[in-house]
Amino acid sequence: MLNLRLTRVLRRPLIRFSASPISNGVADASISTSSSENPVFNHGPVREGVSHREDDHHSGEFTQLGSGKSPPLNVSEAESGEIRNPSFNSFDEIDELTEEDDEENEESVDELAVLESFGKIPQSRKDVNSRFDVEEDESRHPLVREINRLIGLRSSWNSKHEGEMRNLLRSLKPSQVCAVLRSQDDERVALKFFYWSDRQWRYRHHPVVHYCMLEVLSKTKICQGARRVLVLMKRRGIHRTPKAFSLVMVSYSRAGQLREALKVLTLMQRAGVEPDLLICNTAIDVFVRANRLEKALRFLERMQVIGIVPDVVTYNCVIRGYSDLHRVDEAVELLEEMSSKGCVPDKVSYYTIMGFLCKEKRILEVRNLMEKMAKEHGLVPDQVTYNNLIHMLTKHGHADEALLFLKEAEGKGFRIDKVCYSAIVHALCQEGRMSEAKDLINEMLSKGHCPPDVVTYTTVVNGFCRLGEVDKAKKLLQVMHTHGYKPNTVSYTALLNGMCRTGKSLEAREMMNMSEEQWWSPNSITYSVLMHGFRREGKLSEACDVVREMVLKGFFPGPVEINLLLQSLCRDGKTHEARKFMEECLNKGCAINVVNFTTVIHGFCQKDEIDAALSVLDDMYLINKHADVFTYTTLVDALGKKGRIEEATELMKKMLHKGIDPTPVTYRTVIHRYCQMGKVDDLVAILEKMLLRQKCRTVYNQVIEKLCGLGKLEEADKVLGKVLRTASTSDAKTCYVLMEGYLKKGVPLSAYKVSCRMFNRDLIPDVKMCEKLSKRLVREGNVEEADQLMLRLVERGRISPLPSKQSMVS
């Protein structure tokens, strides 16, 4: 009760301040203590328009976070920590944008329009971000380390922890807050801390903290979080420079949302921010990544017109765009023009083009570029140049060319490291040239300055295993021990994989059992390799045992691996064992999805155990796993095969009721089973319901053709009217199928009626089909119908009229 009264007393001045009139008109409707978006901290109504600038005028009420001025703290509040947030889960809350805060609500985007604002922004607003640069490193400061410790305990926060966190926040400087954000291993945690601290009473982030948060997020794919921070800066009245928008664009680009990245340019224009070289370079980079090189070139041309001079970064982005589109000649031409435009190319400019040439194995042109960069721009190829060339060549499997550059580099006195050697060894092993790979390793040993390491040896071990030469791989492991290198888990996993692929899974199992004696620990990949080896050999019981042991060791197989084993069990007729195994994996925490359940259901359906399959479907609902269209299609097919059409119909209705759209396979399955049982009326009824969910233009064509194939021509004739509604080419082919069926059955008159219905729908039958039908009609004595059929073809201009006094069928 005492704490509650104290809370009310402390809140009163804030409520009076929040209701005060606003003079400057700078909007900030989200003061953390009164934000309507954070009900945990809502202390009273707040009028719109309160800004952090006005807060600074009331020194007794609010301070910016990190200002170094700590207001007096009420002792009771500090000790109890219970004034706000009694649930202690607000750290994981992130403010959601309201509709009016979302600046991306326009569909049309003109990326070049942002350049129109160049030169129209007051000079005093330029280079604002230069004041926010933080150089000192505060990551080891005791306050920062304590904050990080408390953040690590956030899952078990209580009132004491949160009270301690609030007290520490009052003493942090901007550089220390930035250090806390940068020191988080998970950027999402940094974003949560950013929002949590922003919501605290009497605190407001310094502008530098917002820019630091954007820098942290620009290195991730958390683009929505970056956009929220950008919008929050607007709400806080913080001036946003081109750097802020550039960082958001980079985050969108990393996430692959290139269209959304370009929309940031429109936001920048509407915010009245003048573009600079940084934002232009970012935009051109996004254009290039989106394969919109022509747009990037227009943007480059436009930025030069308005006076923004491109630098080497700008041209390097365009060169990369040309190279990505295999327009290397234009990239070289731009490289030659850079000097005349006052921008000297750097090594990155050359490396970009060389990378494409290495991919295409155009070594002569690479050498010409190396000579050019040395003669014209004084960029002498160094060890970094050769390292890049070797890596680019080996990446695309050109081991011989990489070896030539290696010898050339060593001839010039450069000491190539083991990384480049290992890359060449890997390329040789990929091509199966194991003897050359071993010779290169011996060369590394003889030189002494770059001895092979575990990675190099493991590459060769894997190469031998890929060729099935497991014995040589084993000997190489012994050689590793001889040279003082201890094989690691990757080395043994590569060997086990080779053994399993050569049918030695039991031997591989024995080797893995001896892992503790050999001082290595199997990982999830090791167990997967062994499981797949047993599965391929048909030793399914051993494979299941491996999975069980894998789970006990804390490694969980994925749904794909589990499904492969389930398929093998079902294919072997061990469906009940498959179900038991799936349930066991589910109970132990493995990720079981709908595909795994469908596999087991299909296994039961293959053995005609429909009730067991339906029981598995019920189990899915009990654990909140939703069946998909493939699950339902499998069950409907099995029920139809057994003649249980009523149950199949109910299951289809249930599927449609759940909003699941039928696939073409579903349509074919339903049509086949219903036609097989002669349930045409039921089929038409269920097809009407299916068509409401997913259109299928040829569905009734399939029905007629299936009925004709089963010899049920009368039922097919009843559905013909639904086909003739569209009168398309596929409908004509369906009619031919029905006509052929009637002719084979010896009922040409019924085929003639089908042709008449086609003429009535302006669907002209094929002339050869009509001639064939006419002869059959005459043979059956239906001469008048034969004449009428040929006369209709004459009227439609498909055949020429015969001379008068000559019968149409003579």
PDB file of C-alpha atoms in Angstrom, residues 607-703:
ATOM      1  CA  LYS A 607      -1.142 -51.869 -47.005  1.00  0.00           C
ATOM      2  CA  ASP A 608      -4.933 -51.215 -47.137  1.00  0.00           C
ATOM      3  CA  GLU A 609      -5.003 -50.434 -43.400  1.00  0.00           C
ATOM      4  CA  ILE A 610      -7.343 -47.466 -43.813  1.00  0.00           C
ATOM      5  CA  ASP A 611      -8.536 -47.366 -40.223  1.00  0.00           C
ATOM      6  CA  ALA A 612      -4.954 -47.151 -38.966  1.00  0.00           C
ATOM      7  CA  ALA A 613      -4.299 -44.308 -41.414  1.00  0.00           C
ATOM      8  CA  LEU A 614      -7.385 -42.448 -40.166  1.00  0.00           C
ATOM      9  CA  SER A 615      -6.173 -43.020 -36.618  1.00  0.00           C
ATOM     10  CA  VAL A 616      -2.896 -41.267 -37.482  1.00  0.00           C
ATOM     11  CA  LEU A 617      -4.936 -38.372 -38.880  1.00  0.00           C
ATOM     12  CA  ASP A 618      -6.749 -38.105 -35.558  1.00  0.00           C
ATOM     13  CA  ASP A 619      -3.403 -38.087 -33.752  1.00  0.00           C
ATOM     14  CA  MET A 620      -2.368 -35.117 -35.852  1.00  0.00           C
ATOM     15  CA  TYR A 621      -5.308 -33.064 -34.621  1.00  0.00           C
ATOM     16  CA  LEU A 622      -4.631 -34.020 -31.014  1.00  0.00           C
ATOM     17  CA  ILE A 623      -1.123 -32.502 -31.137  1.00  0.00           C
ATOM     18  CA  ASN A 624      -2.241 -29.499 -33.235  1.00  0.00           C
ATOM     19  CA  LYS A 625      -0.609 -30.639 -36.474  1.00  0.00           C
ATOM     20  CA  HIS A 626      -2.746 -29.640 -39.441  1.00  0.00           C
ATOM     21  CA  ALA A 627      -3.072 -32.029 -42.354  1.00  0.00           C
ATOM     22  CA  ASP A 628      -2.359 -30.601 -45.798  1.00  0.00           C
ATOM     23  CA  VAL A 629      -3.827 -31.325 -49.217  1.00  0.00           C
ATOM     24  CA  PHE A 630      -1.443 -34.258 -49.798  1.00  0.00           C
ATOM     25  CA  THR A 631      -2.608 -35.921 -46.588  1.00  0.00           C
ATOM     26  CA  TYR A 632      -6.250 -35.640 -47.587  1.00  0.00           C
ATOM     27  CA  THR A 633      -5.580 -36.720 -51.173  1.00  0.00           C
ATOM     28  CA  THR A 634      -3.803 -39.856 -49.950  1.00  0.00           C
ATOM     29  CA  LEU A 635      -6.705 -40.797 -47.676  1.00  0.00           C
ATOM     30  CA  VAL A 636      -9.389 -40.031 -50.272  1.00  0.00           C
ATOM     31  CA  ASP A 637      -7.598 -42.225 -52.793  1.00  0.00           C
ATOM     32  CA  ALA A 638      -7.389 -45.093 -50.298  1.00  0.00           C
ATOM     33  CA  LEU A 639     -11.044 -44.757 -49.257  1.00  0.00           C
ATOM     34  CA  GLY A 640     -12.168 -44.639 -52.892  1.00  0.00           C
ATOM     35  CA  LYS A 641     -10.094 -47.680 -53.700  1.00  0.00           C
ATOM     36  CA  LYS A 642     -11.951 -49.568 -50.971  1.00  0.00           C
ATOM     37  CA  GLY A 643     -15.330 -48.290 -52.170  1.00  0.00           C
ATOM     38  CA  ARG A 644     -15.922 -46.146 -49.082  1.00  0.00           C
ATOM     39  CA  ILE A 645     -17.148 -43.204 -51.159  1.00  0.00           C
ATOM     40  CA  GLU A 646     -19.308 -41.693 -48.423  1.00  0.00           C
ATOM     41  CA  GLU A 647     -16.327 -41.396 -46.076  1.00  0.00           C
ATOM     42  CA  ALA A 648     -14.208 -40.002 -48.907  1.00  0.00           C
ATOM     43  CA  THR A 649     -16.877 -37.379 -49.580  1.00  0.00           C
ATOM     44  CA  GLU A 650     -16.994 -36.327 -45.933  1.00  0.00           C
ATOM     45  CA  LEU A 651     -13.222 -36.095 -45.824  1.00  0.00           C
ATOM     46  CA  MET A 652     -13.182 -33.889 -48.923  1.00  0.00           C
ATOM     47  CA  LYS A 653     -15.825 -31.622 -47.417  1.00  0.00           C
ATOM     48  CA  LYS A 654     -13.740 -31.390 -44.243  1.00  0.00           C
ATOM     49  CA  MET A 655     -10.680 -30.438 -46.280  1.00  0.00           C
ATOM     50  CA  LEU A 656     -12.549 -27.715 -48.164  1.00  0.00           C
ATOM     51  CA  HIS A 657     -14.104 -26.427 -44.945  1.00  0.00           C
ATOM     52  CA  LYS A 658     -10.618 -25.937 -43.516  1.00  0.00           C
ATOM     53  CA  GLY A 659      -9.728 -23.706 -46.460  1.00  0.00           C
ATOM     54  CA  ILE A 660      -7.311 -26.138 -48.136  1.00  0.00           C
ATOM     55  CA  ASP A 661      -7.208 -25.766 -51.916  1.00  0.00           C
ATOM     56  CA  PRO A 662      -7.252 -28.938 -54.017  1.00  0.00           C
ATOM     57  CA  THR A 663      -4.363 -29.583 -56.396  1.00  0.00           C
ATOM     58  CA  PRO A 664      -4.503 -31.113 -59.899  1.00  0.00           C
ATOM     59  CA  VAL A 665      -3.533 -34.437 -58.301  1.00  0.00           C
ATOM     60  CA  THR A 666      -6.515 -34.123 -55.944  1.00  0.00           C
ATOM     61  CA  TYR A 667      -8.847 -33.571 -58.886  1.00  0.00           C
ATOM     62  CA  ARG A 668      -7.467 -36.563 -60.771  1.00  0.00           C
ATOM     63  CA  THR A 669      -7.693 -38.777 -57.694  1.00  0.00           C
ATOM     64  CA  VAL A 670     -11.298 -37.833 -56.935  1.00  0.00           C
ATOM     65  CA  ILE A 671     -12.352 -38.205 -60.559  1.00  0.00           C
ATOM     66  CA  HIS A 672     -10.698 -41.599 -60.917  1.00  0.00           C
ATOM     67  CA  ARG A 673     -12.162 -43.129 -57.764  1.00  0.00           C
ATOM     68  CA  TYR A 674     -15.683 -41.733 -58.160  1.00  0.00           C
ATOM     69  CA  CYS A 675     -15.876 -42.688 -61.828  1.00  0.00           C
ATOM     70  CA  GLN A 676     -14.599 -46.135 -60.990  1.00  0.00           C
ATOM     71  CA  MET A 677     -17.525 -46.602 -58.611  1.00  0.00           C
ATOM     72  CA  GLY A 678     -20.011 -45.007 -61.023  1.00  0.00           C
ATOM     73  CA  LYS A 679     -20.908 -42.251 -58.534  1.00  0.00           C
ATOM     74  CA  VAL A 680     -21.214 -39.535 -61.168  1.00  0.00           C
ATOM     75  CA  ASP A 681     -23.848 -37.468 -59.345  1.00  0.00           C
ATOM     76  CA  ASP A 682     -21.797 -37.487 -56.154  1.00  0.00           C
ATOM     77  CA  LEU A 683     -18.731 -36.628 -58.209  1.00  0.00           C
ATOM     78  CA  VAL A 684     -20.369 -33.612 -59.843  1.00  0.00           C
ATOM     79  CA  ALA A 685     -21.560 -32.361 -56.451  1.00  0.00           C
ATOM     80  CA  ILE A 686     -18.135 -32.578 -54.836  1.00  0.00           C
ATOM     81  CA  LEU A 687     -16.436 -31.091 -57.910  1.00  0.00           C
ATOM     82  CA  GLU A 688     -18.689 -28.041 -57.690  1.00  0.00           C
ATOM     83  CA  LYS A 689     -17.519 -27.487 -54.123  1.00  0.00           C
ATOM     84  CA  MET A 690     -13.885 -28.003 -55.102  1.00  0.00           C
ATOM     85  CA  LEU A 691     -14.142 -25.535 -57.983  1.00  0.00           C
ATOM     86  CA  LEU A 692     -15.276 -22.849 -55.557  1.00  0.00           C
ATOM     87  CA  ARG A 693     -11.901 -23.213 -53.792  1.00  0.00           C
ATOM     88  CA  GLN A 694      -9.604 -23.766 -56.774  1.00  0.00           C
ATOM     89  CA  LYS A 695     -10.496 -23.404 -60.446  1.00  0.00           C
ATOM     90  CA  CYS A 696      -9.659 -26.210 -62.870  1.00  0.00           C
ATOM     91  CA  ARG A 697     -10.771 -25.540 -66.438  1.00  0.00           C
ATOM     92  CA  THR A 698     -10.444 -29.106 -67.704  1.00  0.00           C
ATOM     93  CA  VAL A 699     -12.029 -30.855 -64.748  1.00  0.00           C
ATOM     94  CA  TYR A 700     -15.151 -32.034 -66.626  1.00  0.00           C
ATOM     95  CA  ASN A 701     -13.063 -32.985 -69.632  1.00  0.00           C
ATOM     96  CA  GLN A 702     -11.182 -35.322 -67.312  1.00  0.00           C
ATOM     97  CA  VAL A 703     -14.473 -36.737 -66.016  1.00  0.00           C
TER      98      VAL A 703
END
